[in-house]
Coordinates of C-alpha atoms in Angstrom, one line a residue:
M1 CA 25.1 -86.5 -34.7
S2 CA 27.0 -88.0 -37.7
T3 CA 28.0 -86.0 -40.8
H4 CA 25.2 -87.7 -42.8
Q5 CA 22.5 -86.6 -40.4
T6 CA 23.6 -83.0 -40.3
S7 CA 24.8 -82.4 -43.9
L8 CA 22.5 -80.9 -46.5
I9 CA 23.3 -81.5 -50.2
L10 CA 21.8 -79.5 -53.1
I11 CA 21.6 -81.3 -56.5
V12 CA 21.4 -78.9 -59.5
D13 CA 20.6 -80.8 -62.7
D14 CA 18.0 -80.5 -65.5
N15 CA 17.9 -84.2 -66.2
P16 CA 15.3 -85.9 -64.1
N17 CA 16.9 -89.4 -64.4
N18 CA 20.2 -88.1 -63.1
T19 CA 18.4 -86.2 -60.3
K20 CA 16.4 -89.3 -59.3
V21 CA 19.5 -91.6 -59.2
L22 CA 21.5 -89.1 -57.1
F23 CA 18.6 -88.2 -54.8
E24 CA 17.9 -91.9 -53.9
L25 CA 21.6 -92.7 -53.5
L26 CA 22.2 -89.8 -51.1
K27 CA 19.0 -90.2 -49.2
E28 CA 19.6 -93.9 -48.6
S29 CA 23.1 -92.9 -47.3
G30 CA 21.5 -90.7 -44.7
Y31 CA 22.0 -87.2 -46.2
R32 CA 19.4 -84.5 -46.4
V33 CA 18.8 -83.6 -50.1
L34 CA 17.4 -80.7 -52.0
V35 CA 16.9 -80.5 -55.8
A36 CA 17.0 -77.6 -58.3
K37 CA 16.4 -78.0 -62.0
S38 CA 18.4 -75.0 -63.3
G39 CA 21.1 -72.6 -62.4
E40 CA 18.7 -69.8 -61.9
S41 CA 16.4 -71.8 -59.5
A42 CA 19.5 -73.0 -57.6
L43 CA 20.7 -69.5 -57.0
E44 CA 17.2 -68.5 -55.9
R45 CA 17.1 -71.4 -53.5
L46 CA 20.4 -70.5 -52.0
K47 CA 19.0 -67.2 -50.8
S48 CA 17.0 -69.1 -48.1
V49 CA 19.1 -72.2 -47.5
C50 CA 22.7 -72.9 -47.0
P51 CA 23.7 -76.4 -48.0
D52 CA 27.0 -78.1 -47.0
L53 CA 27.7 -79.3 -50.6
V54 CA 26.5 -78.5 -54.1
L55 CA 26.4 -81.2 -56.9
L56 CA 26.3 -79.0 -60.1
D57 CA 25.7 -80.2 -63.6
V58 CA 27.8 -78.4 -66.2
M59 CA 25.5 -78.6 -69.2
M60 CA 22.1 -76.9 -68.4
P61 CA 19.7 -74.6 -70.3
G62 CA 19.8 -70.9 -69.3
I63 CA 23.0 -70.3 -67.3
D64 CA 25.3 -73.3 -67.4
G65 CA 27.1 -74.8 -64.5
F66 CA 30.2 -72.7 -64.9
E67 CA 28.2 -69.4 -64.7
T68 CA 26.2 -70.7 -61.8
C69 CA 29.4 -71.6 -59.9
R70 CA 30.9 -68.2 -60.7
R71 CA 27.9 -66.4 -59.2
L72 CA 27.8 -68.8 -56.2
K73 CA 31.5 -68.1 -55.4
A74 CA 31.0 -64.3 -55.9
A75 CA 28.3 -64.1 -53.1
P76 CA 29.7 -63.8 -49.6
T77 CA 27.0 -66.1 -48.1
T78 CA 27.7 -69.0 -50.5
Q79 CA 31.3 -68.6 -51.6
E80 CA 32.6 -71.2 -49.0
I81 CA 30.2 -74.0 -50.0
P82 CA 32.1 -76.7 -51.8
V83 CA 31.0 -77.4 -55.4
I84 CA 31.4 -80.7 -57.2
F85 CA 30.8 -80.6 -61.0
M86 CA 28.9 -83.4 -62.7
T87 CA 29.8 -83.8 -66.4
A88 CA 30.1 -86.3 -69.2
L89 CA 32.9 -84.3 -70.6
A90 CA 36.4 -85.7 -70.6
D91 CA 38.0 -82.5 -71.9
T92 CA 40.8 -81.5 -69.5
V93 CA 40.3 -77.8 -70.4
D94 CA 36.7 -77.9 -69.1
K95 CA 37.8 -79.5 -65.9
V96 CA 40.5 -76.9 -65.4
K97 CA 38.0 -74.1 -66.1
G98 CA 35.7 -75.6 -63.4
L99 CA 38.4 -75.9 -60.8
T100 CA 39.6 -72.4 -61.6
L101 CA 36.1 -71.1 -60.9
G102 CA 36.3 -72.6 -57.4
A103 CA 35.0 -76.2 -57.8
V104 CA 36.6 -78.8 -55.5
D105 CA 36.1 -81.9 -57.7
Y106 CA 34.4 -83.6 -60.7
I107 CA 32.1 -86.6 -61.0
T108 CA 31.9 -88.2 -64.4
K109 CA 28.6 -89.4 -65.9
P110 CA 27.4 -92.1 -66.0
F111 CA 27.6 -92.2 -62.2
Q112 CA 29.5 -94.9 -60.3
Q113 CA 27.7 -95.0 -56.9
E114 CA 30.8 -95.9 -54.9
E115 CA 32.8 -93.0 -56.6
V116 CA 29.9 -90.5 -55.9
L117 CA 29.7 -91.5 -52.2
A118 CA 33.4 -91.5 -51.8
R119 CA 33.9 -88.0 -53.3
V120 CA 30.9 -86.6 -51.4
N121 CA 32.0 -88.0 -48.1
I122 CA 35.6 -86.8 -48.4
H123 CA 34.6 -83.2 -49.4
L124 CA 32.0 -83.0 -46.7
K125 CA 34.5 -84.1 -44.1
L126 CA 37.0 -81.6 -45.5
Y127 CA 34.3 -78.9 -45.4
H128 CA 33.3 -79.6 -41.8
L129 CA 36.9 -79.9 -40.7
N130 CA 37.6 -76.6 -42.2
R131 CA 34.6 -74.9 -40.6
D132 CA 35.6 -76.4 -37.2
L133 CA 39.1 -75.2 -37.7
E134 CA 37.9 -71.7 -38.5
K135 CA 35.6 -71.7 -35.5
R136 CA 38.5 -72.8 -33.2
V137 CA 40.8 -70.2 -34.7
A138 CA 38.1 -67.6 -34.2
Q139 CA 37.6 -68.7 -30.6
R140 CA 41.4 -68.7 -30.0
T141 CA 41.7 -65.3 -31.6
A142 CA 38.9 -64.0 -29.4
A143 CA 40.6 -65.5 -26.3
L144 CA 44.0 -64.0 -27.2
S145 CA 42.3 -60.6 -27.9
N146 CA 40.6 -60.8 -24.5
A147 CA 43.9 -61.7 -22.9
L148 CA 45.6 -58.9 -24.6
T149 CA 42.9 -56.4 -23.5
Q150 CA 43.2 -57.7 -19.9
L151 CA 47.0 -57.4 -20.1
Q152 CA 46.7 -53.8 -21.4
Q153 CA 44.3 -52.9 -18.6
S154 CA 46.6 -54.5 -16.0
Q155 CA 49.5 -52.6 -17.4
M156 CA 47.5 -49.4 -17.5
L157 CA 46.4 -49.8 -13.9
L158 CA 49.9 -50.7 -12.7
V159 CA 51.5 -47.8 -14.4
Q160 CA 48.9 -45.3 -13.2
S161 CA 48.8 -46.8 -9.7
E162 CA 52.6 -46.6 -9.4
K163 CA 52.5 -43.0 -10.7
M164 CA 49.8 -41.9 -8.4
S165 CA 51.3 -43.8 -5.4
A166 CA 54.6 -42.0 -5.9
L167 CA 52.8 -38.7 -6.2
G168 CA 50.8 -39.5 -3.0
Q169 CA 53.9 -40.4 -1.1
L170 CA 55.7 -37.2 -2.3
V171 CA 52.7 -35.1 -1.3
A172 CA 52.3 -36.8 2.0
G173 CA 56.0 -36.4 2.7
I174 CA 55.9 -32.7 1.9
A175 CA 52.8 -32.2 4.1
H176 CA 54.4 -34.0 7.0
E177 CA 57.6 -32.0 6.7
I178 CA 55.7 -28.7 6.6
N179 CA 53.2 -29.6 9.3
N180 CA 55.5 -29.7 12.3
P181 CA 57.3 -26.3 11.8
I182 CA 54.2 -24.5 10.7
N183 CA 52.3 -25.7 13.7
F184 CA 55.1 -24.5 15.9
V185 CA 55.0 -21.1 14.2
H186 CA 51.2 -20.8 14.2
G187 CA 51.1 -21.7 17.9
N188 CA 53.8 -19.2 18.8
V189 CA 52.1 -16.5 16.8
T190 CA 49.0 -17.0 19.0
H191 CA 51.2 -16.6 22.1
L192 CA 53.0 -13.7 20.6
D193 CA 49.7 -12.0 19.9
R194 CA 48.8 -12.3 23.5
Y195 CA 52.2 -11.0 24.7
I196 CA 52.1 -8.1 22.4
Q197 CA 48.5 -7.2 23.6
D198 CA 49.9 -7.2 27.1
V199 CA 52.8 -4.9 26.2
L200 CA 50.5 -2.6 24.3
S201 CA 48.1 -2.4 27.3
L202 CA 51.1 -1.6 29.6
L203 CA 52.1 1.2 27.2
Q204 CA 48.6 2.7 27.2
V205 CA 48.7 2.7 31.1
Y206 CA 52.1 4.5 31.0
Q207 CA 50.6 7.1 28.5
Q208 CA 47.7 7.7 30.7
H209 CA 49.8 8.3 33.9
Y210 CA 52.8 9.9 32.2
P211 CA 51.3 11.9 29.3
H212 CA 54.4 14.1 29.2
P213 CA 57.5 11.8 29.3
V214 CA 61.1 13.1 29.5
S215 CA 62.6 14.4 26.3
A216 CA 64.7 11.2 25.7
V217 CA 61.5 9.0 25.8
Q218 CA 59.6 11.5 23.6
A219 CA 62.5 11.5 21.0
E220 CA 62.6 7.7 20.9
A221 CA 58.8 7.5 20.5
E222 CA 58.9 9.9 17.6
S223 CA 61.9 8.1 16.1
I224 CA 60.0 4.7 15.9
D225 CA 56.7 6.4 15.1
L226 CA 55.1 4.9 18.2
D227 CA 51.5 5.8 17.2
F228 CA 51.8 4.0 13.8
L229 CA 53.5 1.0 15.5
L230 CA 50.7 0.7 18.1
S231 CA 48.0 0.7 15.3
D232 CA 49.9 -1.5 12.8
L233 CA 51.4 -4.2 15.1
P234 CA 48.0 -5.9 15.8
K235 CA 47.2 -5.9 12.1
T236 CA 50.6 -7.5 11.3
L237 CA 50.1 -10.2 13.9
S238 CA 46.6 -10.8 12.5
S239 CA 48.0 -11.2 9.0
M240 CA 50.6 -13.6 10.2
K241 CA 47.9 -15.7 11.9
L242 CA 45.9 -15.7 8.7
G243 CA 49.0 -16.7 6.7
T244 CA 50.0 -19.6 9.0
G245 CA 46.4 -20.7 9.2
R246 CA 46.2 -20.8 5.4
I247 CA 49.4 -22.9 5.3
L248 CA 47.8 -25.3 7.7
E249 CA 44.8 -25.5 5.4
I250 CA 47.1 -26.3 2.5
V251 CA 48.8 -29.0 4.5
Q252 CA 45.5 -30.5 5.3
G253 CA 44.5 -30.4 1.6
L254 CA 47.8 -32.1 0.8
R255 CA 47.0 -34.8 3.3
N256 CA 43.5 -35.3 1.9
F257 CA 44.9 -35.7 -1.6
S258 CA 47.6 -38.1 -0.5
R259 CA 45.1 -40.7 0.7
L260 CA 45.7 -42.6 -2.5
D261 CA 46.5 -45.9 -0.8
E262 CA 43.2 -46.1 1.1
A263 CA 41.6 -49.4 0.1
E264 CA 38.5 -49.1 2.2
L265 CA 35.2 -47.4 1.5
K266 CA 34.8 -44.2 3.5
V267 CA 32.1 -41.6 3.9
V268 CA 33.7 -38.2 2.8
D269 CA 32.9 -34.7 1.7
I270 CA 33.3 -34.8 -2.1
H271 CA 34.0 -31.0 -2.2
A272 CA 37.0 -31.5 0.1
G273 CA 38.4 -34.0 -2.5
I274 CA 37.9 -31.5 -5.3
E275 CA 39.5 -28.7 -3.3
S276 CA 42.5 -30.8 -2.5
T277 CA 42.9 -31.6 -6.1
L278 CA 42.7 -28.0 -7.1
L279 CA 45.3 -27.2 -4.6
I280 CA 47.8 -29.5 -6.4
L281 CA 46.9 -28.0 -9.8
Q282 CA 46.7 -24.4 -8.7
H283 CA 50.0 -23.4 -10.3
R284 CA 48.7 -24.5 -13.7
L285 CA 45.8 -22.1 -13.5
K286 CA 47.9 -19.0 -13.0
A287 CA 49.0 -16.6 -15.8
K288 CA 52.1 -17.4 -17.7
P289 CA 54.2 -15.5 -20.3
E290 CA 52.6 -17.5 -23.1
H291 CA 49.0 -17.1 -21.9
G292 CA 46.8 -15.1 -19.5
G293 CA 45.8 -17.9 -17.1
I294 CA 42.7 -19.9 -16.6
Q295 CA 39.6 -18.8 -14.8
L296 CA 38.0 -21.3 -12.4
I297 CA 34.3 -21.1 -11.6
K298 CA 33.0 -23.3 -8.8
E299 CA 29.2 -23.8 -8.4
Y300 CA 28.9 -26.3 -5.6
G301 CA 25.5 -27.6 -4.6
V302 CA 24.5 -28.8 -1.2
L303 CA 25.6 -32.5 -1.1
P304 CA 25.7 -35.1 1.6
E305 CA 28.8 -37.0 2.4
I306 CA 29.2 -39.9 0.0
E307 CA 30.6 -43.4 0.4
C308 CA 33.6 -43.9 -1.9
Y309 CA 37.3 -44.8 -2.2
P310 CA 38.5 -41.2 -1.6
G311 CA 42.0 -41.5 -2.9
Q312 CA 40.8 -43.1 -6.2
L313 CA 38.1 -40.5 -6.6
N314 CA 40.7 -37.8 -6.1
Q315 CA 42.6 -39.5 -8.9
V316 CA 39.5 -39.1 -11.2
F317 CA 39.3 -35.4 -10.4
M318 CA 43.0 -35.0 -11.0
N319 CA 42.7 -36.6 -14.5
L320 CA 39.6 -34.7 -15.6
I321 CA 40.7 -31.3 -14.4
A322 CA 44.3 -31.7 -15.7
N323 CA 42.8 -32.7 -19.1
A324 CA 40.7 -29.6 -19.1
I325 CA 43.8 -27.5 -18.4
D326 CA 45.7 -29.2 -21.2
A327 CA 42.8 -28.5 -23.6
L328 CA 42.7 -24.8 -22.6
E329 CA 46.4 -24.4 -22.9
E330 CA 46.3 -25.9 -26.4
S331 CA 43.5 -23.5 -27.3
M332 CA 45.4 -20.4 -25.9
L333 CA 48.7 -21.4 -27.6
S334 CA 46.9 -21.8 -30.9
C335 CA 45.2 -18.4 -30.4
W336 CA 41.8 -20.1 -30.6
L337 CA 38.9 -18.0 -29.4
P338 CA 35.5 -19.7 -28.5
R339 CA 32.7 -18.5 -30.7
G340 CA 29.0 -19.4 -30.6
N341 CA 29.3 -20.9 -27.1
S342 CA 26.9 -19.5 -24.5
Q343 CA 29.4 -20.5 -21.8
A344 CA 32.4 -18.9 -23.6
L345 CA 33.9 -15.9 -21.7
D346 CA 36.7 -13.6 -22.7
R347 CA 39.2 -16.0 -21.2
A348 CA 39.9 -19.7 -20.8
T349 CA 37.5 -21.0 -18.2
I350 CA 36.9 -24.2 -16.2
W351 CA 33.5 -24.8 -14.6
I352 CA 33.1 -27.3 -11.7
R353 CA 29.5 -27.9 -10.8
T354 CA 28.0 -30.3 -8.2
E355 CA 24.3 -31.1 -7.6
M356 CA 22.0 -33.7 -6.2
L357 CA 20.3 -35.7 -9.0
D358 CA 17.9 -37.6 -6.8
Q359 CA 17.9 -39.0 -3.2
H360 CA 20.5 -41.6 -4.1
H361 CA 22.9 -40.0 -6.6
V362 CA 25.1 -36.9 -6.9
C363 CA 26.5 -35.3 -10.1
I364 CA 29.9 -33.7 -10.7
R365 CA 30.4 -31.7 -13.9
I366 CA 33.8 -30.6 -15.1
A367 CA 33.6 -28.4 -18.2
D368 CA 35.9 -26.2 -20.2
N369 CA 35.5 -23.8 -23.1
G370 CA 38.4 -25.3 -25.2
V371 CA 38.4 -26.5 -28.7
G372 CA 36.3 -29.6 -28.0
I373 CA 36.7 -33.2 -29.3
K374 CA 36.3 -34.5 -32.8
E375 CA 33.3 -36.8 -33.2
E376 CA 35.4 -39.8 -34.4
F377 CA 37.5 -39.5 -31.2
K378 CA 34.7 -39.5 -28.7
T379 CA 34.0 -43.3 -29.0
K380 CA 37.6 -44.1 -28.3
L381 CA 38.2 -41.8 -25.3
F382 CA 37.9 -44.5 -22.7
E383 CA 40.0 -47.1 -24.6
P384 CA 43.4 -47.9 -23.0
F385 CA 46.3 -46.0 -24.5
F386 CA 44.2 -43.9 -26.9
T387 CA 45.3 -40.2 -26.8
T388 CA 45.0 -37.2 -29.0
K389 CA 47.9 -35.5 -27.4
P390 CA 51.4 -35.4 -29.0
I391 CA 53.9 -38.1 -28.3
G392 CA 55.3 -37.5 -24.8
K393 CA 52.4 -35.4 -23.7
G394 CA 49.9 -38.1 -22.9
T395 CA 49.8 -41.8 -22.1
G396 CA 46.1 -42.6 -22.9
L397 CA 45.7 -43.9 -19.4
G398 CA 43.9 -41.1 -17.5
L399 CA 40.4 -41.5 -18.9
P400 CA 40.2 -45.3 -19.0
I401 CA 41.3 -45.5 -15.4
S402 CA 38.9 -42.8 -14.4
Y403 CA 36.1 -44.7 -16.2
Q404 CA 37.1 -47.9 -14.4
I405 CA 37.2 -46.1 -11.0
V406 CA 33.8 -44.4 -11.5
V407 CA 31.9 -47.3 -13.2
E408 CA 33.5 -50.5 -11.9
K409 CA 34.6 -49.5 -8.5
H410 CA 31.8 -47.2 -7.5
G411 CA 28.9 -48.3 -9.7
G412 CA 28.6 -44.8 -11.2
Q413 CA 28.6 -43.3 -14.7
L414 CA 31.2 -41.2 -16.6
E415 CA 30.1 -39.5 -19.7
C416 CA 31.7 -37.0 -22.1
I417 CA 29.7 -34.3 -23.8
S418 CA 31.7 -32.4 -26.5
E419 CA 31.4 -30.7 -29.9
L420 CA 34.2 -29.4 -31.9
G421 CA 34.4 -25.6 -31.2
Q422 CA 32.0 -25.9 -28.2
G423 CA 34.2 -27.1 -25.4
T424 CA 34.1 -30.3 -23.4
E425 CA 32.2 -31.5 -20.3
F426 CA 32.7 -34.6 -18.3
V427 CA 29.7 -35.7 -16.2
I428 CA 30.3 -38.0 -13.2
T429 CA 27.2 -39.6 -11.6
M430 CA 28.0 -41.2 -8.3
P431 CA 25.8 -43.2 -5.9
I432 CA 25.7 -41.8 -2.4
R433 CA 26.1 -45.3 -1.1
V434 CA 28.0 -47.7 -3.3
A435 CA 25.9 -50.7 -2.0
L436 CA 22.9 -49.2 -3.7
T437 CA 24.2 -50.1 -7.2
L438 CA 26.8 -52.8 -6.7

């Protein structure tokens, strides 16, 4: 389409002869034309239409052209429309006044058709070029903004991925180094237990057949408190077996957590992932000189194994539980005590709850009774690099990455429920099979 076919011109003039001449000239030139006989009617008309150009007479009854222009330029919806004044006045002061009010040009009466068309054409071209330029600038700005957002997300993922990969390698290395010697010790404790049982059986046989040993043997038995040794030695060995068994469980937990580089979907026990994460964070739950420690309440439901990227899901658990610990430490250091909270206990507490939502989805809730989150911050929680923590304490990466892992990678949902003074709860909804939602 040409500019003529698409441009709409509004003529504002109380003189019917002027209006007729301009209407016929512009119509014959291919423009669409509207007419208003006063400033008031023009402003009313502009509430429902948006012309590309206004030809405005200066001298009119009611509000004159200058006041009409001023009001037109003051309204956000019409302030960009170019205005050309029509006047028989030759006074330079009046022309300057009109240009100051925002007009782009003047047409002098009586009209010269060639002059009218030339000025209308040039200002319409300038108007459409300006609008096209603004549109292109807006598109380019949007493209740059999108590119910046993608770059920030890429940087965010790279930083966190490198960080978690390094942590995973460290944990895996520690687990590997511990695993061999503890397996050796645990295996030998089992053998030692059997050997000791054999020795104790032999002693019992000696006591049955030689109830009254020679004085030297009797003295040595009393010296080492043989009766206590016989009763306590099995208990000591049992404790050692329990201890080495616990270390083996810890090593397995470390191995589970260190599966951060697993790129394939796997069917896993989600509780095992939570437990392995808690193992890493256990030291932060214990009492310290500055606070009394954090109570952990686990309320696990009966869940099936779910299909997921286990290392990435462990990363989500790590971020959310660590955030809860941070919030509670801040509360305890500021001597804040929860009030009016039905979940609030006498001490800082984290709840981890799991449940089946329906036959296709499970839910994991991680809640704390800390200070909560301000309303104005809640809408920004999942934005990259946004953090409420002091400089050096937070990167603003944990929650955005957690959101991306849960929502984009697994087709789940991640929601934050929080009120200031009422604690915070993060709710993870996960499909049992990723293919159900992706």
